[in-house]
Amino acid sequence: MSANAGYLTTHVLDTARGCPAANLRIELYRLDGEVRTQIASALTNADGRTDAPILPADAFETGEYELVFHAGDYLGLDGEKTFLNIIPIRFVMTEADSHYHVPLLLSPYGYSTYRGS
């Protein structure tokens, strides 16, 4: 177990439908200069969250990361093409003992994010 107590969570809410975004695929990458390494992949549950932290305390390291939300797969119905497809969110975690929470508020034509708690 790492000496760090930090971890990363996310939560996706479908603001058009007014509900959590269930079964949305998310990937997490660690960025090191031009090198991008996938370190996690998960599907959101019925509450729009991953079942466990997408980056748990035992794997947590400070640095630059990218969450990739596969919105097109979630938003598209019956193979319909959507305006939003892949949503990458890049951010930096600098505090080794902090909980980082990166929520995504999603609609068919826009999204927003912030550092949550």
mmCIF file of C-alpha atoms in Angstrom, residues 1 10 15 20 24 26 28 31 37 42 48 52 60-61 63 66 73 83 87 89 91 98 102 104:
data_model
loop_
_atom_site.group_PDB
_atom_site.id
_atom_site.type_symbol
_atom_site.label_atom_id
_atom_site.label_comp_id
_atom_site.label_asym_id
_atom_site.label_seq_id
_atom_site.Cartn_x
_atom_site.Cartn_y
_atom_site.Cartn_z
ATOM 1 C CA MET A 1 0.000 0.000 0.000
ATOM 2 C CA THR A 10 -15.734 10.702 -10.945
ATOM 3 C CA THR A 15 -28.531 16.787 -17.472
ATOM 4 C CA PRO A 20 -27.158 9.610 -13.611
ATOM 5 C CA LEU A 24 -20.818 5.136 -19.734
ATOM 6 C CA ILE A 26 -14.433 5.936 -18.868
ATOM 7 C CA LEU A 28 -7.946 7.058 -17.193
ATOM 8 C CA LEU A 31 0.496 11.762 -18.911
ATOM 9 C CA THR A 37 -0.403 5.517 -20.608
ATOM 10 C CA ALA A 42 -14.480 1.412 -15.982
ATOM 11 C CA GLY A 48 -23.342 7.412 -12.661
ATOM 12 C CA ALA A 52 -14.618 1.953 -6.817
ATOM 13 C CA PHE A 60 -2.329 7.042 -6.502
ATOM 14 C CA GLU A 61 0.524 9.252 -7.680
ATOM 15 C CA GLY A 63 0.953 14.167 -11.765
ATOM 16 C CA GLU A 66 -6.624 12.545 -18.529
ATOM 17 C CA ASP A 73 -21.542 5.471 -27.063
ATOM 18 C CA PHE A 83 -22.504 15.726 -31.678
ATOM 19 C CA ILE A 87 -14.670 13.952 -24.078
ATOM 20 C CA ILE A 89 -10.514 16.097 -19.502
ATOM 21 C CA PHE A 91 -5.970 17.870 -15.073
ATOM 22 C CA SER A 98 -6.149 14.590 -1.286
ATOM 23 C CA VAL A 102 -13.873 15.154 -11.381
ATOM 24 C CA LEU A 104 -19.021 15.475 -15.704
#
